[in-house]
Short mmCIF file of C-alpha atoms in Angstrom, two decimals:
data_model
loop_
_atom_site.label_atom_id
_atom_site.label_comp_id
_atom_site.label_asym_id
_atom_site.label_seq_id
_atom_site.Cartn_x
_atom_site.Cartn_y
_atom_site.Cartn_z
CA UNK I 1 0.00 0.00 0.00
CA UNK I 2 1.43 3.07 -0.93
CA UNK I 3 1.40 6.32 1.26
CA UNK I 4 1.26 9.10 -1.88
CA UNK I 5 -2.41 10.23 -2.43
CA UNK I 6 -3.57 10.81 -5.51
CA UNK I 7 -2.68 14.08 -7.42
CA UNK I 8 -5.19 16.90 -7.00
CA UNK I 9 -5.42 19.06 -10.37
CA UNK I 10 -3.82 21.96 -10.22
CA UNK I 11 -7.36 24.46 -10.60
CA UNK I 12 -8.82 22.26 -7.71
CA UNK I 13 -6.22 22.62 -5.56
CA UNK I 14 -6.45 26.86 -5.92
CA UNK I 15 -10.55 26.92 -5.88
CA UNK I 16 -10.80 24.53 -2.51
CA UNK I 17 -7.29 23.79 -1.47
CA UNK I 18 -6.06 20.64 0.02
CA UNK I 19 -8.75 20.34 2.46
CA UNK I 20 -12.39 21.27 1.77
CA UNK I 21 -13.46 21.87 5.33
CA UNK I 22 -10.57 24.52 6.25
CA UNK I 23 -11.41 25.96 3.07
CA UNK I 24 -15.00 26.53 4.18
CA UNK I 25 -14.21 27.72 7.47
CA UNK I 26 -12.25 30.13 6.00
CA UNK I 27 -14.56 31.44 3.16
CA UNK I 28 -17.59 31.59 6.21
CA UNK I 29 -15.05 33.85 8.50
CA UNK I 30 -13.69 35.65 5.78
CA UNK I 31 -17.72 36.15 4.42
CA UNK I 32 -18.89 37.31 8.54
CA UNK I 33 -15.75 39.61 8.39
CA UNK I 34 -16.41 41.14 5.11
CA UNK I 35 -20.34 41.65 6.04
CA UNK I 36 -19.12 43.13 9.23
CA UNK I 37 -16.71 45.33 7.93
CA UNK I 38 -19.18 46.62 5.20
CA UNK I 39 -22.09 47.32 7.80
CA UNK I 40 -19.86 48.58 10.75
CA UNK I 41 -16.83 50.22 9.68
CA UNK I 42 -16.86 50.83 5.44
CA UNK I 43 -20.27 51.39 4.25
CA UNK I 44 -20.99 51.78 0.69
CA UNK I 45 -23.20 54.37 -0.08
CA UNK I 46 -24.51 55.58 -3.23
CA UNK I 47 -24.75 59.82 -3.42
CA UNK I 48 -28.27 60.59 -4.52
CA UNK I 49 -29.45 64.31 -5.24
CA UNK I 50 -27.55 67.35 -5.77
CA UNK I 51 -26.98 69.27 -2.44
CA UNK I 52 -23.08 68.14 -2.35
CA UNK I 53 -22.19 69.26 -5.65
CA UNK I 54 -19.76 70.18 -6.94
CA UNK I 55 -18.12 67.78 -3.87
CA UNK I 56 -20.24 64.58 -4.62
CA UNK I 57 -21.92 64.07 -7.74
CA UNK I 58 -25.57 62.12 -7.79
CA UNK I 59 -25.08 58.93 -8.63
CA UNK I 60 -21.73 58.26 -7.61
CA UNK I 61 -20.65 55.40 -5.06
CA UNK I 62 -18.51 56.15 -1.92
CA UNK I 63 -17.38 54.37 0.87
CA UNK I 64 -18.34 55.90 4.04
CA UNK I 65 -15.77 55.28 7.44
CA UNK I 66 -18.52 54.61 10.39
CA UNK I 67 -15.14 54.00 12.61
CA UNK I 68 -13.43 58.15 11.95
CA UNK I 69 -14.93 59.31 14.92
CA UNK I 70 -14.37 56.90 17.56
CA UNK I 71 -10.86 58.52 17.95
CA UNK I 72 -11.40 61.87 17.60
CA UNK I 73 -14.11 64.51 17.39
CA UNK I 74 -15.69 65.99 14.14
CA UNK I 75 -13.93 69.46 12.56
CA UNK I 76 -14.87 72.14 10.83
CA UNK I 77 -14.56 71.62 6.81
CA UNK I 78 -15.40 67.30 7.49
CA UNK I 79 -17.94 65.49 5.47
CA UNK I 80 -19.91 63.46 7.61
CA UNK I 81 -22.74 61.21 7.38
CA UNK I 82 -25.72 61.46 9.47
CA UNK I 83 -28.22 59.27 10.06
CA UNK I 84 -31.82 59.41 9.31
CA UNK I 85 -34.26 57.23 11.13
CA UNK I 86 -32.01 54.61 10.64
CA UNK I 87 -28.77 53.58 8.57
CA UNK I 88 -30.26 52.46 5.73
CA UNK I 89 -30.81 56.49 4.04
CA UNK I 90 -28.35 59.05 5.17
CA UNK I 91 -27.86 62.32 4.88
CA UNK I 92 -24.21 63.37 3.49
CA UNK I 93 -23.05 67.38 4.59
CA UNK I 94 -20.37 69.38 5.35
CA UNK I 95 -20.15 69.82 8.85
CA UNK I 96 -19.47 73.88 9.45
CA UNK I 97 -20.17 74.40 12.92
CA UNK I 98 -18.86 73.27 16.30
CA UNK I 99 -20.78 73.19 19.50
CA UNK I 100 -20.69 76.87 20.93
CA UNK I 101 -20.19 78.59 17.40
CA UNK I 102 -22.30 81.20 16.06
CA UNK I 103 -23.31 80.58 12.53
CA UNK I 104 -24.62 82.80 9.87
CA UNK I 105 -25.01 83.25 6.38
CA UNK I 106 -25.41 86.91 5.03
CA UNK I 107 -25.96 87.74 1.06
CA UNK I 108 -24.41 83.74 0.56
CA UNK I 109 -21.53 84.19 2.76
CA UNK I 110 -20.58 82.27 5.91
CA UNK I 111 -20.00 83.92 8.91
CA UNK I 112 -18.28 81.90 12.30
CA UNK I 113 -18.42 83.71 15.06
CA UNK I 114 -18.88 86.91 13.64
CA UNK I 115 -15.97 86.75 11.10
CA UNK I 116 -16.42 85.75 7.16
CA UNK I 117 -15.15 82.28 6.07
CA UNK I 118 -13.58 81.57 2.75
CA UNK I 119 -15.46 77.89 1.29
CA UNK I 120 -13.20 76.96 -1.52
CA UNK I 121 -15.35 74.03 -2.18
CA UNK I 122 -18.59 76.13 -2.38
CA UNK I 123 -20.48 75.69 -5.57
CA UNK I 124 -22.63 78.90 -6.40
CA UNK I 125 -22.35 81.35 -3.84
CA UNK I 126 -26.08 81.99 -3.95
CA UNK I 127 -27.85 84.43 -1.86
CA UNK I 128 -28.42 81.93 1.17
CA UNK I 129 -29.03 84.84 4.28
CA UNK I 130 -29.57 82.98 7.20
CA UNK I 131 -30.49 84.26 11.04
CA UNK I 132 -27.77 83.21 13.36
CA UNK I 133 -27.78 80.44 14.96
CA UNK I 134 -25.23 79.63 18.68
CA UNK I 135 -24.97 76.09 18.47
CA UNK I 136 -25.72 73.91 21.67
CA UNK I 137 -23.64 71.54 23.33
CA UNK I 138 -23.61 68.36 21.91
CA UNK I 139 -24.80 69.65 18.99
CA UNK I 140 -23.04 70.60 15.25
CA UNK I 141 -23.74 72.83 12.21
CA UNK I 142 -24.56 71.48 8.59
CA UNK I 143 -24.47 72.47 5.43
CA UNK I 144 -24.32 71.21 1.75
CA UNK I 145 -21.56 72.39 -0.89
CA UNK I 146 -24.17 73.71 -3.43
CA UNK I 147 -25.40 77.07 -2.28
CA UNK I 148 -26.96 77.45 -5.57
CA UNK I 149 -30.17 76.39 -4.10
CA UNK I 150 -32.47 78.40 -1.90
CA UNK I 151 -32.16 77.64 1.62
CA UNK I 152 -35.54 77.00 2.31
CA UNK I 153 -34.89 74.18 -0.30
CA UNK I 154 -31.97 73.09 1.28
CA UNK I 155 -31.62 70.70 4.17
CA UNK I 156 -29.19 72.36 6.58
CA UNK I 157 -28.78 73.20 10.34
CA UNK I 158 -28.07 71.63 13.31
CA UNK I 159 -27.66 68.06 14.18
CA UNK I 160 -27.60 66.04 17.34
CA UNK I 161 -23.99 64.50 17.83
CA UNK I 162 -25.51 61.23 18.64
CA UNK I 163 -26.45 61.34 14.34
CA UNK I 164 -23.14 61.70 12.89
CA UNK I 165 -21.73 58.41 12.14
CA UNK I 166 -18.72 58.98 10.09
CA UNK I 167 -16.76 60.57 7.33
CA UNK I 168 -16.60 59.81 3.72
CA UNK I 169 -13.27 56.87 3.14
CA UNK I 170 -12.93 56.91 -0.59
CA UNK Y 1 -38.96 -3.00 13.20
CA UNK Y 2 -41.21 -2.07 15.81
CA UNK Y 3 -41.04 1.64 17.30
CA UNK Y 4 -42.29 2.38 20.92
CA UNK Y 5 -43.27 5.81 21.76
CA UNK Y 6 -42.61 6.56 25.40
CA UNK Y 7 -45.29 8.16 27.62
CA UNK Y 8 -45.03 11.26 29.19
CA UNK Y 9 -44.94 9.43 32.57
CA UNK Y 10 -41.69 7.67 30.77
CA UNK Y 11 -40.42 10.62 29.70
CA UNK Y 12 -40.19 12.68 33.24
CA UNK Y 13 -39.36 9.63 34.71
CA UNK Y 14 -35.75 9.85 32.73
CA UNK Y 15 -32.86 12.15 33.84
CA UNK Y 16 -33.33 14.11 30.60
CA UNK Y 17 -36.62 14.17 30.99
CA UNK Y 18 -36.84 15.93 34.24
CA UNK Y 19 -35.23 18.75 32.63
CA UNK Y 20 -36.05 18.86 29.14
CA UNK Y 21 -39.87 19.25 29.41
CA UNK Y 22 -39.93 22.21 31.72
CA UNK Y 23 -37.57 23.70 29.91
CA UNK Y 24 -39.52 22.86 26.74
CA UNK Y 25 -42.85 23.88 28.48
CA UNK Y 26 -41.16 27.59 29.35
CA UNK Y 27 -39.82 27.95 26.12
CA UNK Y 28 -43.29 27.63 24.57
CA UNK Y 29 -45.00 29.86 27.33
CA UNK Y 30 -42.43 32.42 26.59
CA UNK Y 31 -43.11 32.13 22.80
CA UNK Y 32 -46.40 32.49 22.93
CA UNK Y 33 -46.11 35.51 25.02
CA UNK Y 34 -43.67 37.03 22.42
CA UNK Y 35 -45.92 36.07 19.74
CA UNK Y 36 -49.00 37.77 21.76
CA UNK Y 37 -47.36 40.85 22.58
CA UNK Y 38 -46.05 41.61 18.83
CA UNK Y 39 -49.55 40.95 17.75
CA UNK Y 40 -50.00 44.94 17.50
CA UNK Y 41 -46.74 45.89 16.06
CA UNK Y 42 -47.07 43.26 13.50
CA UNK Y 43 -50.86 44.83 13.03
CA UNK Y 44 -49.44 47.77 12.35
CA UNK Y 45 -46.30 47.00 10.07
CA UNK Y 46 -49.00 45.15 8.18
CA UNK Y 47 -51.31 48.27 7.93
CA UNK Y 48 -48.43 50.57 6.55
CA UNK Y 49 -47.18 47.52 4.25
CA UNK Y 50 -51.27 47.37 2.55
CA UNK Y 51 -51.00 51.57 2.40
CA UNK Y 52 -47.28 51.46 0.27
CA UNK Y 53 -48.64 49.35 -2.01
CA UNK Y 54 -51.74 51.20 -2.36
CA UNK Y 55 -50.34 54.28 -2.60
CA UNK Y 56 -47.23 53.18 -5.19
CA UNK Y 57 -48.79 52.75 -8.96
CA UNK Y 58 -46.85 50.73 -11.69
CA UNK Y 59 -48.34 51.98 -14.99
CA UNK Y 60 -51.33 54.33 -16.37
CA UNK Y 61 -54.79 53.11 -14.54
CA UNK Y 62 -58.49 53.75 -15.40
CA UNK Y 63 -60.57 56.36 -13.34
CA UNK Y 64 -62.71 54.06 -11.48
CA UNK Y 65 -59.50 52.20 -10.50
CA UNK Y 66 -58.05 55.49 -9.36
CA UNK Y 67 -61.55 56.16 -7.46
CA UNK Y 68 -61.00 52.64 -5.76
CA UNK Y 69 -57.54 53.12 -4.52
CA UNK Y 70 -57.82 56.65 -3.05
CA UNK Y 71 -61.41 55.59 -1.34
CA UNK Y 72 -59.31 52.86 -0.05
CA UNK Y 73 -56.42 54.84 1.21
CA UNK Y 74 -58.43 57.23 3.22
CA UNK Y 75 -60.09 54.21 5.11
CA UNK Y 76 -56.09 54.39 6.79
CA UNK Y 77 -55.95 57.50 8.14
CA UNK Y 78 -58.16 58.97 11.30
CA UNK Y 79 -61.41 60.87 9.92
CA UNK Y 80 -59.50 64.49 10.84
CA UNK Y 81 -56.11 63.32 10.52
CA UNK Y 82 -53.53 66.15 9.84
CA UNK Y 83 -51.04 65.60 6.86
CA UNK Y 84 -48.33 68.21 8.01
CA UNK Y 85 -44.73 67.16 6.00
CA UNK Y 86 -43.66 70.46 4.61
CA UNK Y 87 -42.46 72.11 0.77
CA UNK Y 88 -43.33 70.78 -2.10
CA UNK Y 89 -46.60 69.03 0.10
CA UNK Y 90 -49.37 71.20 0.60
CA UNK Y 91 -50.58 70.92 5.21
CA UNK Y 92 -54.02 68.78 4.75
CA UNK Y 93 -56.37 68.14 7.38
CA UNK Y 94 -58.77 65.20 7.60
CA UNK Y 95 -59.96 62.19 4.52
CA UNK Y 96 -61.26 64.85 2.11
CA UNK Y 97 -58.20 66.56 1.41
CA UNK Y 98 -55.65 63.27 1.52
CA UNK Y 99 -58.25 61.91 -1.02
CA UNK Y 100 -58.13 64.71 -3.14
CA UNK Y 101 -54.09 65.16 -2.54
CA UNK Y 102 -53.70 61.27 -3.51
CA UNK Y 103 -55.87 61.48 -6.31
CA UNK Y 104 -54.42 64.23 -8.66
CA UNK Y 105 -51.13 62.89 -7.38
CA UNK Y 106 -52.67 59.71 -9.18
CA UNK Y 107 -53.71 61.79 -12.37
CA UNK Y 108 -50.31 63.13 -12.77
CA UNK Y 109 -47.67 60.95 -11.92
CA UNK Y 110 -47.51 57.48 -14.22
CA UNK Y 111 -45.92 55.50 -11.62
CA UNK Y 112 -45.21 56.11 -8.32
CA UNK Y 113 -42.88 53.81 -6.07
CA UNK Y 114 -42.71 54.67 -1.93
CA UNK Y 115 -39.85 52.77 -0.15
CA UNK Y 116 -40.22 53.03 3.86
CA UNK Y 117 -36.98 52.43 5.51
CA UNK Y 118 -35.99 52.56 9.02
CA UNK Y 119 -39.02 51.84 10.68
CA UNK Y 120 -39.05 52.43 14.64
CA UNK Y 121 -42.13 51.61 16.53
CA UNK Y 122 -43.40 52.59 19.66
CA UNK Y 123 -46.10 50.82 21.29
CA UNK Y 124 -48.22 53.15 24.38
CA UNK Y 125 -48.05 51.34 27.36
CA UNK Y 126 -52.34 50.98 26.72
CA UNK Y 127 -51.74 49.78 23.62
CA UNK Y 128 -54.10 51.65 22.16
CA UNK Y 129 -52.33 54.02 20.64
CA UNK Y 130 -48.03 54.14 18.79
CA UNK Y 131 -45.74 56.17 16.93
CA UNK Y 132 -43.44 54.90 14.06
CA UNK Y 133 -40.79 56.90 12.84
CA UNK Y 134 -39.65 55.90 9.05
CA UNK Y 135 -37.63 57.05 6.07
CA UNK Y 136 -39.95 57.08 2.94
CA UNK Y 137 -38.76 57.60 -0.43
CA UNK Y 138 -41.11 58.52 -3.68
CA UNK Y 139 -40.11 57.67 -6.48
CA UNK Y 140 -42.55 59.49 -9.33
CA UNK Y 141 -42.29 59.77 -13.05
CA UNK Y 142 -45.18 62.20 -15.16
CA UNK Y 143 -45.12 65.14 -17.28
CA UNK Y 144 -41.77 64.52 -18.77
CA UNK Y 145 -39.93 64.41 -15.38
CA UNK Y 146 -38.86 62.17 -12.17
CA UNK Y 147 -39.62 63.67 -8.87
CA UNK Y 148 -37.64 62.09 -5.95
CA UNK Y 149 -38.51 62.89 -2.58
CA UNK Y 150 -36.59 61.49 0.83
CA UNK Y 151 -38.00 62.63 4.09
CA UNK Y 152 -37.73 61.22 7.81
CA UNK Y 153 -41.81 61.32 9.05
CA UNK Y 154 -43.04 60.07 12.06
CA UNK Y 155 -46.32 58.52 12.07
CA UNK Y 156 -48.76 58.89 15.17
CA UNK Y 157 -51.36 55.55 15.33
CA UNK Y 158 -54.88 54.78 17.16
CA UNK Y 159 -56.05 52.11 17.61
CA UNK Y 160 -60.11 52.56 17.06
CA UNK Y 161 -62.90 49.37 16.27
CA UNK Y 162 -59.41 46.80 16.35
CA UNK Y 163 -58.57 48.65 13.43
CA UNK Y 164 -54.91 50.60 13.64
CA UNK Y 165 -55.70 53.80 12.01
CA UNK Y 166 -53.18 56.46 11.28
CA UNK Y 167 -53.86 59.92 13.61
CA UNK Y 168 -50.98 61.86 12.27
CA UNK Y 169 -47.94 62.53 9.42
CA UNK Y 170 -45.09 65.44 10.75
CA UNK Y 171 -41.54 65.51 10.00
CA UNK Y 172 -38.75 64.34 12.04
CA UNK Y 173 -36.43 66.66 11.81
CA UNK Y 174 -32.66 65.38 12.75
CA UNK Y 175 -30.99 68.16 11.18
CA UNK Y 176 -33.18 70.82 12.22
CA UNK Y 177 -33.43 74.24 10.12
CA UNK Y 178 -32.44 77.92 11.45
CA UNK Y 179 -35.93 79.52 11.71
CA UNK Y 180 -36.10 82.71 9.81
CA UNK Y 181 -36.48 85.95 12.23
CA UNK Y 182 -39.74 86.79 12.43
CA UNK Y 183 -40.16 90.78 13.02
CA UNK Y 184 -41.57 91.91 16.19
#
């Protein structure tokens, strides 16, 4: 009786290895890793409406980082993701306000604190004028990219910390 | 081959026994406990499930058919229930003006797809009444164009004659917009 098994082909061996079952346990913790990673830490998300532009473009995929704020707080200038009711629809703005701030907009320009801040990455200055708003603890300020719509048009304001899940990855 | 089925004397009589069918007996008590306290939330996921459908259109549909559905719809909502969502929706208050809302919506728009997302339910303590928060999404093609809509609403429910009835549409507002001044 000889101890050589028989050859395995060569496309066999790199689809399921030398041993099905470790093969399988693999591809089922690989699989739960993946689907955790996806729903936890980098969730796709597809960009739908206008509001970001010229930022984010409708249509476009992204992969939004649910994990960039367990180490530090959200800035001025991020993109973050909020949620909605749940996780499934979110919203996707430029966070512009930090709690404490005063925000306004006057004749489409943004005012912090009582002092006018350049947005390079405003499309459309528009004619967004805006009462002023202190922003409560806890709390942070919103805004999309495209100023080119009215404001009344235009979901902004503040936003419960609790809401803000992340940061746009890639 | 002959097959004996033990009695439940047998049964409680073994080791296993002793254990298993209590446990087995809780398990089913707790189930059906689970099973009778979700009997409104399922009543009402139900309810909102029959009013999507009813609401979303797939093609062009005769008048009567139109008549049907939006006599239909109206049977869902409280007699003076308010309709209160914001731009481009008009407030409405009560059956007569969510019929007449939902039907020229009907005329115009060719198809019409609602998505509800998210759903959180509430149940009062009395059970007779709960609140559901949701994302919806409209989807609606006519005259030329697609209109997309995404808004957070929350849902206020009574429960009146067994029947879960909807008391109430507002907006949940998570980012929540600067009022303008208003001049003294």
């Amino acid at each position: 009786m000889s101890n050589k098994s028989a050859p395995v082909h060569p496309v066999r061996r790199f689809l399921i290895g030398s041993n099905i079952r470790r093969t399988l346990a693999r591809a089922v913790v690989l699989g739960l890793l993946t689907a955790f990673i996806l729903r936890y830490v980098w969730l796709p998300v597809r960009v739908r409406g206008v509001s970001m532009e010229p930022t984010f473009h409708d249509g476009a995929f992204h992969i939004a980082n649910l994990a960039a704020f367990r180490f530090r707080a959200p800035a001025r200038g991020d993109i973050v993701v909020i949620a909605m009711t749940g996780r499934r629809a979110l919203y996707l703005k430029r966070l512009i306000g930090l709690p404490g701030d005063r925000i306004e907009f006057a004749g489409g320009a943004l005012y912090l604190n009582g002092a006018r801040v350049e947005e390079p990455y405003v499309r459309g200055s528009g004619d967004w004028t805006i009462p002023e708003v202190v922003v409560g603890p806890n709390e942070y300020y919103v805004a999309g990219d495209n100023r080119s719509i009215p404001w009344e048009q235009h979901t902004l304001g503040t936003v419960d910390r609790g809401k803000i899940l992340g940061t746009i990855l890639l | 081959m002959i097959v004996n089925i033990p009695s439940l004397s047998g049964i409680l009589a073994s080791r296993w026994g002793r254990i298993a069918v209590p446990a087995a007996a809780v398990l089913l008590v707790g189930l059906l406990i689970v099973f009778w306290r979700g009997r409104d939330a399922r009543a009402i996921h139900r309810r909102l499930d029959e009013l999507r459908e009813l609401v979303s259109k797939d093609g062009e549909e005769k008048p009567l058919a139109q008549l049907a559905q939006t006599r239909e719809v109206i049977e869902y909502f409280t007699p003076d229930a308010p309709i209160i969502v914001g731009s481009p929706l008009p407030a409405l208050q009560g059956r007569q003006e969510i019929a007449a809302l939902f039907h020229q919506a009907r005329a115009v728009f060719r198809t019409i797809d609602v998505k509800i997302r998210d759903r959180a339910l509430q149940i009062a303590a009395d059970k007779l009444g709960a609140t559901m928060d949701m994302t919806a999404e409209v989807v609606a093609e006519g005259l030329g164009e697609t209109v997309r809509e995404v808004r957070e609403i929350r849902t206020n429910w009574v429960k009146q004659d067994g029947d879960w009835l909807i008391s109430e549409v507002s907006n949940v507002e998570t980012i929540r917009k600067p009022q303008p001044a208003t001049t003294p």
